[in-house]
GROMACS .gro file of C-alpha atoms in nm:
model
  427
    1MET     CA    1  -1.345   0.782   0.333
    2THR     CA    2  -1.022   0.650   0.467
    3GLY     CA    3  -0.740   0.440   0.314
    4ALA     CA    4  -0.630   0.106   0.374
    5VAL     CA    5  -0.478   0.029   0.713
    6THR     CA    6  -0.094   0.013   0.683
    7PHE     CA    7   0.167  -0.152   0.910
    8LEU     CA    8   0.269   0.163   1.081
    9ASP     CA    9  -0.116   0.245   1.156
   10GLU     CA   10  -0.148  -0.081   1.316
   11TYR     CA   11   0.184  -0.099   1.498
   12ARG     CA   12   0.127   0.243   1.651
   13ALA     CA   13  -0.220   0.175   1.748
   14SER     CA   14  -0.113  -0.128   1.915
   15ARG     CA   15   0.173   0.073   2.110
   16ASN     CA   16  -0.054   0.354   2.197
   17SER     CA   17  -0.353   0.143   2.324
   18GLY     CA   18  -0.203   0.064   2.660
   19THR     CA   19  -0.145  -0.293   2.584
   20PRO     CA   20   0.193  -0.459   2.673
   21ALA     CA   21   0.493  -0.349   2.445
   22GLU     CA   22   0.505  -0.716   2.325
   23SER     CA   23   0.182  -0.643   2.121
   24GLY     CA   24   0.372  -0.434   1.872
   25VAL     CA   25   0.603  -0.722   1.809
   26ALA     CA   26   0.310  -0.929   1.752
   27VAL     CA   27   0.189  -0.694   1.495
   28LEU     CA   28   0.525  -0.686   1.332
   29ARG     CA   29   0.536  -1.078   1.330
   30GLU     CA   30   0.196  -1.098   1.186
   31TRP     CA   31   0.277  -0.847   0.885
   32LEU     CA   32   0.624  -0.971   0.813
   33THR     CA   33   0.488  -1.318   0.776
   34LEU     CA   34   0.163  -1.212   0.549
   35ARG     CA   35   0.296  -0.881   0.395
   36ALA     CA   36   0.662  -0.828   0.407
   37ASP     CA   37   0.666  -0.613   0.099
   38ALA     CA   38   0.396  -0.370   0.247
   39VAL     CA   39   0.612  -0.342   0.568
   40LEU     CA   40   0.921  -0.237   0.403
   41GLU     CA   41   0.753  -0.014   0.159
   42ASP     CA   42   0.572   0.157   0.441
   43LEU     CA   43   0.896   0.201   0.639
   44ARG     CA   44   1.067   0.342   0.330
   45THR     CA   45   0.825   0.604   0.259
   46HIS     CA   46   0.714   0.694   0.610
   47ASP     CA   47   0.968   0.578   0.876
   48PRO     CA   48   1.301   0.485   0.713
   49GLU     CA   49   1.472   0.507   1.077
   50PHE     CA   50   1.226   0.250   1.227
   51ALA     CA   51   1.402   0.008   1.447
   52LEU     CA   52   1.349  -0.207   1.731
   53PRO     CA   53   1.609  -0.368   1.984
   54GLY     CA   54   1.790  -0.634   1.782
   55LEU     CA   55   1.605  -0.542   1.465
   56ALA     CA   56   1.687  -0.303   1.186
   57PHE     CA   57   1.505  -0.258   0.847
   58ILE     CA   58   1.710  -0.159   0.539
   59THR     CA   59   1.471   0.010   0.253
   60SER     CA   60   1.670   0.246   0.044
   61TYR     CA   61   1.826   0.125  -0.285
   62ASP     CA   62   2.194   0.228  -0.172
   63ASP     CA   63   2.155   0.086   0.159
   64VAL     CA   64   2.036  -0.238   0.035
   65LEU     CA   65   2.320  -0.293  -0.193
   66GLU     CA   66   2.559  -0.186   0.055
   67VAL     CA   67   2.424  -0.464   0.313
   68LEU     CA   68   2.431  -0.720   0.027
   69SER     CA   69   2.778  -0.663  -0.085
   70ARG     CA   70   2.937  -0.652   0.282
   71SER     CA   71   2.918  -1.020   0.343
   72ASP     CA   72   3.208  -0.967   0.584
   73VAL     CA   73   2.959  -0.765   0.816
   74PHE     CA   74   2.642  -0.893   0.725
   75SER     CA   75   2.607  -1.265   0.760
   76VAL     CA   76   2.345  -1.499   0.620
   77ALA     CA   77   2.339  -1.710   0.952
   78PRO     CA   78   1.972  -1.680   1.003
   79TYR     CA   79   1.922  -1.877   0.694
   80GLY     CA   80   2.195  -2.118   0.789
   81GLU     CA   81   2.039  -2.187   1.123
   82ALA     CA   82   1.688  -2.262   0.947
   83MET     CA   83   1.860  -2.499   0.692
   84THR     CA   84   2.084  -2.683   0.945
   85ARG     CA   85   1.766  -2.740   1.137
   86ILE     CA   86   1.543  -2.846   0.848
   87ASN     CA   87   1.850  -3.063   0.692
   88ARG     CA   88   1.926  -3.197   1.054
   89GLY     CA   89   2.289  -3.144   0.931
   90PRO     CA   90   2.497  -2.913   0.716
   91SER     CA   91   2.367  -2.585   0.586
   92PHE     CA   92   2.310  -2.502   0.206
   93LEU     CA   93   2.509  -2.267   0.023
   94LEU     CA   94   2.252  -1.968   0.083
   95GLY     CA   95   2.314  -2.019   0.453
   96MET     CA   96   2.673  -2.034   0.426
   97ASP     CA   97   2.910  -1.731   0.475
   98ASP     CA   98   3.163  -1.658   0.210
   99GLY     CA   99   3.506  -1.821   0.253
  100PRO     CA  100   3.692  -2.087   0.120
  101GLU     CA  101   3.442  -2.374   0.198
  102TYR     CA  102   3.163  -2.170   0.063
  103ARG     CA  103   3.363  -2.130  -0.278
  104ARG     CA  104   3.442  -2.517  -0.272
  105GLN     CA  105   3.061  -2.580  -0.254
  106LEU     CA  106   2.975  -2.326  -0.515
  107GLU     CA  107   3.181  -2.466  -0.757
  108ARG     CA  108   3.081  -2.837  -0.701
  109LEU     CA  109   2.713  -2.722  -0.732
  110GLY     CA  110   2.800  -2.520  -1.048
  111SER     CA  111   2.953  -2.842  -1.204
  112ALA     CA  112   2.606  -2.988  -1.196
  113PHE     CA  113   2.403  -2.682  -1.307
  114ARG     CA  114   2.569  -2.578  -1.605
  115ARG     CA  115   2.511  -2.240  -1.785
  116GLU     CA  116   2.455  -2.427  -2.126
  117ASP     CA  117   2.168  -2.588  -1.965
  118GLU     CA  118   1.948  -2.274  -2.028
  119GLY     CA  119   1.816  -2.391  -2.366
  120ARG     CA  120   1.716  -2.729  -2.234
  121VAL     CA  121   1.512  -2.578  -1.948
  122ARG     CA  122   1.351  -2.356  -2.190
  123GLU     CA  123   1.265  -2.644  -2.436
  124ARG     CA  124   1.140  -2.867  -2.146
  125ALA     CA  125   0.916  -2.570  -2.000
  126ALA     CA  126   0.768  -2.490  -2.309
  127VAL     CA  127   0.669  -2.866  -2.387
  128HIS     CA  128   0.530  -2.906  -2.038
  129ALA     CA  129   0.347  -2.571  -2.038
  130THR     CA  130   0.190  -2.624  -2.382
  131GLU     CA  131   0.078  -2.973  -2.320
  132THR     CA  132  -0.069  -2.860  -1.986
  133LEU     CA  133  -0.242  -2.583  -2.147
  134THR     CA  134  -0.380  -2.788  -2.419
  135ALA     CA  135  -0.547  -3.041  -2.189
  136ALA     CA  136  -0.696  -2.746  -1.991
  137ALA     CA  137  -0.842  -2.565  -2.297
  138ALA     CA  138  -1.036  -2.868  -2.382
  139GLY     CA  139  -1.248  -2.788  -2.063
  140GLY     CA  140  -1.222  -2.407  -2.119
  141ARG     CA  141  -1.089  -2.316  -1.767
  142LEU     CA  142  -0.757  -2.332  -1.569
  143ASP     CA  143  -0.648  -2.270  -1.221
  144LEU     CA  144  -0.330  -2.095  -1.286
  145VAL     CA  145  -0.186  -2.181  -0.966
  146GLY     CA  146  -0.266  -2.554  -0.889
  147GLY     CA  147  -0.306  -2.645  -1.262
  148PHE     CA  148  -0.011  -2.452  -1.401
  149GLY     CA  149   0.199  -2.225  -1.196
  150ARG     CA  150   0.317  -2.512  -0.961
  151LEU     CA  151   0.273  -2.802  -1.186
  152VAL     CA  152   0.491  -2.705  -1.472
  153PRO     CA  153   0.802  -2.617  -1.268
  154SER     CA  154   0.762  -2.951  -1.078
  155LEU     CA  155   0.746  -3.141  -1.412
  156VAL     CA  156   1.068  -2.941  -1.528
  157ILE     CA  157   1.241  -3.046  -1.217
  158GLY     CA  158   1.168  -3.398  -1.297
  159ASP     CA  159   1.341  -3.369  -1.634
  160TYR     CA  160   1.620  -3.145  -1.540
  161PHE     CA  161   1.718  -3.199  -1.190
  162GLY     CA  162   1.610  -3.570  -1.211
  163VAL     CA  163   1.391  -3.551  -0.923
  164PRO     CA  164   1.025  -3.630  -1.033
  165GLY     CA  165   0.888  -3.679  -0.681
  166PRO     CA  166   0.629  -3.952  -0.590
  167ASP     CA  167   0.433  -3.704  -0.799
  168PRO     CA  168   0.414  -3.330  -0.887
  169ALA     CA  169   0.179  -3.267  -0.607
  170SER     CA  170   0.403  -3.426  -0.336
  171LEU     CA  171   0.704  -3.240  -0.466
  172ALA     CA  172   0.529  -2.896  -0.454
  173ARG     CA  173   0.396  -2.979  -0.108
  174TRP     CA  174   0.742  -3.065   0.030
  175ALA     CA  175   0.878  -2.763  -0.125
  176ARG     CA  176   0.619  -2.522  -0.008
  177ALA     CA  177   0.661  -2.627   0.356
  178ILE     CA  178   1.044  -2.621   0.354
  179PHE     CA  179   1.069  -2.293   0.155
  180THR     CA  180   0.811  -2.132   0.394
  181ASP     CA  181   0.989  -2.215   0.714
  182ALA     CA  182   1.346  -2.125   0.571
  183PHE     CA  183   1.260  -1.799   0.376
  184VAL     CA  184   0.925  -1.657   0.463
  185ASN     CA  185   0.873  -1.760   0.850
  186LEU     CA  186   1.099  -1.456   0.933
  187LEU     CA  187   1.011  -1.440   1.294
  188GLY     CA  188   0.980  -1.815   1.371
  189VAL     CA  189   0.611  -1.924   1.399
  190PRO     CA  190   0.648  -2.286   1.538
  191LEU     CA  191   0.361  -2.423   1.326
  192LEU     CA  192   0.548  -2.336   1.012
  193SER     CA  193   0.853  -2.476   1.148
  194ARG     CA  194   0.688  -2.815   1.245
  195ARG     CA  195   0.554  -2.829   0.889
  196ALA     CA  196   0.879  -2.795   0.732
  197MET     CA  197   1.023  -3.074   0.946
  198ARG     CA  198   0.756  -3.321   0.859
  199ALA     CA  199   0.817  -3.234   0.497
  200SER     CA  200   1.199  -3.264   0.532
  201LEU     CA  201   1.181  -3.608   0.675
  202GLU     CA  202   0.951  -3.733   0.375
  203PHE     CA  203   1.154  -3.553   0.114
  204ARG     CA  204   1.477  -3.667   0.233
  205ALA     CA  205   1.368  -4.033   0.251
  206TYR     CA  206   1.256  -4.014  -0.098
  207LEU     CA  207   1.592  -3.859  -0.204
  208ASP     CA  208   1.803  -4.122  -0.040
  209GLU     CA  209   1.589  -4.395  -0.206
  210LEU     CA  210   1.606  -4.206  -0.557
  211ILE     CA  211   1.982  -4.161  -0.535
  212ALA     CA  212   2.038  -4.528  -0.474
  213ASP     CA  213   1.820  -4.627  -0.765
  214THR     CA  214   1.978  -4.352  -0.990
  215ARG     CA  215   2.331  -4.507  -0.889
  216ALA     CA  216   2.199  -4.849  -0.985
  217ASP     CA  217   2.042  -4.723  -1.315
  218ARG     CA  218   2.390  -4.568  -1.403
  219ALA     CA  219   2.592  -4.893  -1.322
  220GLY     CA  220   2.328  -5.057  -1.551
  221GLY     CA  221   2.423  -4.833  -1.850
  222VAL     CA  222   2.116  -4.587  -1.822
  223ILE     CA  223   2.225  -4.241  -1.951
  224CYS     CA  224   2.121  -3.996  -1.652
  225ASP     CA  225   2.194  -3.649  -1.814
  226HIS     CA  226   2.039  -3.464  -1.544
  227VAL     CA  227   2.147  -3.275  -1.233
  228LEU     CA  228   2.144  -3.581  -1.015
  229GLY     CA  229   2.316  -3.793  -1.270
  230ARG     CA  230   2.604  -3.527  -1.283
  231MET     CA  231   2.644  -3.530  -0.919
  232LEU     CA  232   2.677  -3.895  -0.895
  233GLU     CA  233   2.917  -3.885  -1.181
  234ARG     CA  234   3.138  -3.660  -0.991
  235GLN     CA  235   3.108  -3.880  -0.692
  236GLU     CA  236   3.219  -4.181  -0.895
  237GLY     CA  237   3.523  -3.961  -1.019
  238GLY     CA  238   3.685  -3.952  -0.695
  239ASP     CA  239   3.527  -3.645  -0.525
  240ALA     CA  240   3.470  -3.763  -0.163
  241GLN     CA  241   3.285  -3.441  -0.080
  242SER     CA  242   3.014  -3.521  -0.308
  243ALA     CA  243   2.873  -3.782  -0.074
  244ASP     CA  244   2.515  -3.899  -0.083
  245THR     CA  245   2.412  -3.679   0.196
  246TRP     CA  246   2.566  -3.385   0.018
  247ILE     CA  247   2.375  -3.462  -0.315
  248ARG     CA  248   2.052  -3.514  -0.098
  249ASP     CA  249   2.055  -3.199   0.097
  250ASN     CA  250   2.148  -2.982  -0.198
  251LEU     CA  251   1.879  -3.134  -0.413
  252LEU     CA  252   1.625  -3.076  -0.144
  253TRP     CA  253   1.719  -2.692  -0.131
  254CYS     CA  254   1.747  -2.643  -0.494
  255VAL     CA  255   1.394  -2.802  -0.552
  256ALA     CA  256   1.242  -2.591  -0.250
  257GLY     CA  257   1.377  -2.260  -0.392
  258VAL     CA  258   1.223  -2.294  -0.761
  259ILE     CA  259   0.850  -2.405  -0.736
  260ASP     CA  260   0.683  -2.139  -0.548
  261ASN     CA  261   0.894  -1.858  -0.668
  262VAL     CA  262   0.816  -1.942  -1.027
  263ASN     CA  263   0.445  -1.990  -0.950
  264ALA     CA  264   0.420  -1.655  -0.767
  265ALA     CA  265   0.620  -1.470  -1.053
  266VAL     CA  266   0.403  -1.617  -1.338
  267CYS     CA  267   0.076  -1.550  -1.146
  268ARG     CA  268   0.161  -1.191  -1.072
  269VAL     CA  269   0.277  -1.093  -1.452
  270ILE     CA  270  -0.019  -1.255  -1.595
  271ASP     CA  271  -0.249  -1.092  -1.354
  272ARG     CA  272  -0.101  -0.745  -1.427
  273TRP     CA  273  -0.113  -0.793  -1.807
  274LEU     CA  274  -0.470  -0.908  -1.804
  275ASP     CA  275  -0.551  -0.566  -1.641
  276ASP     CA  276  -0.362  -0.351  -1.889
  277ALA     CA  277  -0.479  -0.375  -2.251
  278GLU     CA  278  -0.157  -0.213  -2.406
  279LEU     CA  279   0.058  -0.449  -2.184
  280LEU     CA  280  -0.136  -0.764  -2.299
  281GLU     CA  281  -0.103  -0.656  -2.659
  282ALA     CA  282   0.275  -0.593  -2.641
  283THR     CA  283   0.361  -0.919  -2.435
  284THR     CA  284   0.130  -1.132  -2.659
  285ALA     CA  285   0.305  -1.004  -2.957
  286ALA     CA  286   0.640  -1.090  -2.812
  287ALA     CA  287   0.538  -1.427  -2.730
  288ARG     CA  288   0.386  -1.501  -3.067
  289GLU     CA  289   0.699  -1.377  -3.228
  290HIS     CA  290   0.912  -1.570  -2.997
  291ASP     CA  291   1.097  -1.277  -2.887
  292MET     CA  292   1.198  -1.408  -2.551
  293ALA     CA  293   1.466  -1.140  -2.466
  294ARG     CA  294   1.177  -0.875  -2.508
  295LEU     CA  295   0.930  -1.084  -2.323
  296GLN     CA  296   1.197  -1.104  -2.044
  297SER     CA  297   1.223  -0.755  -2.020
  298PHE     CA  298   0.838  -0.717  -1.955
  299VAL     CA  299   0.878  -0.990  -1.686
  300PHE     CA  300   1.149  -0.813  -1.498
  301GLU     CA  301   0.992  -0.479  -1.496
  302THR     CA  302   0.638  -0.601  -1.410
  303LEU     CA  303   0.792  -0.788  -1.109
  304ARG     CA  304   0.970  -0.476  -1.004
  305PHE     CA  305   0.625  -0.365  -0.879
  306HIS     CA  306   0.562  -0.699  -0.681
  307THR     CA  307   0.860  -0.917  -0.677
  308PRO     CA  308   0.823  -1.263  -0.524
  309THR     CA  309   1.107  -1.214  -0.290
  310PRO     CA  310   1.053  -0.883  -0.140
  311VAL     CA  311   1.282  -0.918   0.182
  312VAL     CA  312   1.599  -1.127   0.273
  313ILE     CA  313   1.740  -1.153   0.619
  314ARG     CA  314   2.087  -1.072   0.729
  315ARG     CA  315   2.270  -1.059   1.072
  316SER     CA  316   2.553  -0.803   1.157
  317VAL     CA  317   2.828  -0.973   1.306
  318ARG     CA  318   2.983  -0.652   1.410
  319ALA     CA  319   2.865  -0.269   1.448
  320HIS     CA  320   2.846  -0.087   1.092
  321THR     CA  321   2.794   0.245   1.016
  322LEU     CA  322   2.573   0.242   0.687
  323GLY     CA  323   2.578   0.491   0.441
  324GLU     CA  324   2.930   0.635   0.498
  325GLY     CA  325   3.028   0.877   0.220
  326ARG     CA  326   2.649   0.943   0.139
  327ARG     CA  327   2.413   1.208   0.287
  328LYS     CA  328   2.279   1.004   0.547
  329THR     CA  329   2.452   0.758   0.781
  330ARG     CA  330   2.316   0.494   1.027
  331ILE     CA  331   2.470   0.288   1.278
  332ILE     CA  332   2.389  -0.100   1.283
  333PRO     CA  333   2.477  -0.240   1.606
  334ALA     CA  334   2.643  -0.576   1.641
  335ASP     CA  335   2.423  -0.877   1.637
  336THR     CA  336   2.135  -0.713   1.479
  337THR     CA  337   1.887  -0.904   1.260
  338VAL     CA  338   1.850  -0.710   0.940
  339PHE     CA  339   1.558  -0.714   0.704
  340VAL     CA  340   1.674  -0.595   0.376
  341GLY     CA  341   1.387  -0.476   0.143
  342LEU     CA  342   1.466  -0.579  -0.217
  343GLY     CA  343   1.118  -0.496  -0.333
  344THR     CA  344   1.099  -0.144  -0.181
  345ALA     CA  345   1.466  -0.065  -0.298
  346MET     CA  346   1.332  -0.116  -0.648
  347MET     CA  347   1.089   0.140  -0.593
  348ASP     CA  348   1.326   0.391  -0.432
  349PRO     CA  349   1.319   0.746  -0.634
  350SER     CA  350   1.669   0.853  -0.492
  351ALA     CA  351   1.787   0.589  -0.698
  352VAL     CA  352   1.564   0.465  -0.948
  353ASP     CA  353   1.414   0.704  -1.210
  354SER     CA  354   1.036   0.757  -1.216
  355PRO     CA  355   1.009   0.424  -1.016
  356ARG     CA  356   0.621   0.413  -1.049
  357ALA     CA  357   0.665   0.435  -1.434
  358PHE     CA  358   0.656   0.120  -1.624
  359ARG     CA  359   0.968   0.142  -1.852
  360LEU     CA  360   1.169  -0.119  -2.045
  361ASP     CA  361   1.495   0.071  -2.043
  362ARG     CA  362   1.604   0.031  -1.703
  363PRO     CA  363   1.972  -0.079  -1.637
  364ASP     CA  364   1.999  -0.445  -1.502
  365GLU     CA  365   2.129  -0.333  -1.171
  366HIS     CA  366   1.781  -0.184  -1.099
  367TYR     CA  367   1.634  -0.519  -1.083
  368LEU     CA  368   1.708  -0.694  -0.761
  369HIS     CA  369   1.452  -1.000  -0.786
  370PHE     CA  370   1.748  -1.223  -0.735
  371GLY     CA  371   1.949  -1.024  -0.475
  372ALA     CA  372   2.286  -0.885  -0.516
  373GLY     CA  373   2.648  -0.984  -0.403
  374VAL     CA  374   2.800  -1.320  -0.306
  375HIS     CA  375   2.460  -1.464  -0.214
  376HIS     CA  376   2.265  -1.374  -0.543
  377CYS     CA  377   1.996  -1.642  -0.615
  378LEU     CA  378   2.178  -1.953  -0.778
  379GLY     CA  379   1.872  -2.056  -0.949
  380ARG     CA  380   1.835  -1.738  -1.160
  381GLN     CA  381   1.892  -1.895  -1.492
  382THR     CA  382   1.650  -2.183  -1.435
  383ALA     CA  383   1.395  -1.935  -1.288
  384VAL     CA  384   1.413  -1.671  -1.583
  385ALA     CA  385   1.376  -1.955  -1.822
  386LEU     CA  386   1.073  -2.115  -1.660
  387VAL     CA  387   0.901  -1.796  -1.609
  388THR     CA  388   0.926  -1.654  -1.937
  389GLU     CA  389   0.861  -1.990  -2.123
  390MET     CA  390   0.556  -2.032  -1.919
  391ALA     CA  391   0.426  -1.685  -1.954
  392ALA     CA  392   0.485  -1.708  -2.347
  393ALA     CA  393   0.287  -2.039  -2.355
  394LEU     CA  394  -0.013  -1.890  -2.194
  395LEU     CA  395  -0.014  -1.570  -2.416
  396ARG     CA  396  -0.024  -1.764  -2.721
  397MET     CA  397  -0.354  -1.926  -2.608
  398PRO     CA  398  -0.646  -1.787  -2.786
  399HIS     CA  399  -0.894  -1.591  -2.599
  400LEU     CA  400  -0.712  -1.574  -2.248
  401ARG     CA  401  -0.891  -1.405  -1.995
  402ARG     CA  402  -1.005  -1.393  -1.642
  403ALA     CA  403  -1.294  -1.606  -1.529
  404GLU     CA  404  -1.588  -1.400  -1.436
  405GLY     CA  405  -1.633  -1.266  -1.087
  406PHE     CA  406  -1.441  -1.363  -0.772
  407ASP     CA  407  -1.306  -1.690  -0.938
  408GLY     CA  408  -1.114  -1.463  -1.201
  409ARG     CA  409  -0.904  -1.256  -0.916
  410LEU     CA  410  -0.555  -1.367  -0.807
  411ARG     CA  411  -0.601  -1.474  -0.430
  412SER     CA  412  -0.308  -1.534  -0.214
  413VAL     CA  413  -0.232  -1.619   0.161
  414GLY     CA  414   0.084  -1.418   0.242
  415PRO     CA  415   0.355  -1.433  -0.042
  416PHE     CA  416   0.185  -1.741  -0.194
  417PRO     CA  417  -0.075  -1.724  -0.475
  418THR     CA  418  -0.361  -2.000  -0.393
  419THR     CA  419  -0.606  -1.942  -0.676
  420PHE     CA  420  -0.646  -1.771  -1.006
  421ILE     CA  421  -0.925  -1.900  -1.253
  422LEU     CA  422  -0.854  -1.827  -1.629
  423GLU     CA  423  -1.073  -1.894  -1.923
  424LEU     CA  424  -0.901  -1.999  -2.261
  425ARG     CA  425  -0.983  -2.191  -2.583
  426PRO     CA  426  -0.766  -2.465  -2.776
  427LEU     CA  427  -0.501  -2.381  -3.012
   0.00000   0.00000   0.00000
């Protein structure tokens, strides 16, 4: 009996079959779009020097950290180009290289998303999660993806960001299309780009109207204590750079980055815990004791085995010798698109002790779910609060279990969970 076909199996078969060289690139394109995590893990384990003209794949922990820390060499231009296209204008922070303008934009956005908001996000996440689960429990079944994992973040975004969307489903649909093109469509599949452009047109028109309505509410004395309200307050205070277009474009990308990442994380941790009786018992105890710090440790370690963001992209602005001072070096030529394996780096035995073991005593720096360096994920605080509170609400439900048969298996298309049916009873 043979094992599952890997990326390298299929890639080498395509190159050895006498078909044109482009067939190997086609295999790479398909795998990176659907299973980027498997590609980078396969390369780290079996062919760490794998490269193609203009493409490099970074898979070891030390090399990944070096690339992410050297923003002077490894640019985020690939994201900037996608964001500028989708925005039809300026890029978002994650697509801007470090420098004075990046720092100014970071400070401006940070004035709207505040550290002290964590408690508020947790409270709203807990309320929406509990209400959603209580309603679902009356029928005994829940689609964790459509009925919870994407719904609850959309509802919290309405409260905290001040962006409820025409309805949660429209908000989630826009976010999926835009996020896919910017962060998942690694090699530029045209269909995914067209979907993102249509979603962007609709979302931007909605945001333009929402900004005008919120400004009118504020002028009428309505208290708008949310991210959009704070952005308008700064604008009204004389910050000429906080124009309506800046507010719109930043809200678009902040929303797009939250919903599907949170959904994927919640689905994956619950899927893993339901398969392990000891983990399920330990996480349920933490949730019922409201020990959120301990539950967060379980979340981080569980996601180390299947992180929602397995790869990020950079582009080298000049040639660079990777690994100087370490055992192996590697030259990355100028103008190379660099695929940086966050997921596989967290499983690298040269840096991570017993990576296949489940342990809660790992140092924080071994968790790369949110990247590292200047361009670490800006939404970390919001995402962690959402995922832990949503997982806790699920674990507190009596008799939580998978539905029977195929319905009870987590199914995905590419990085996105699509269906996962659970059974539960009312509190």
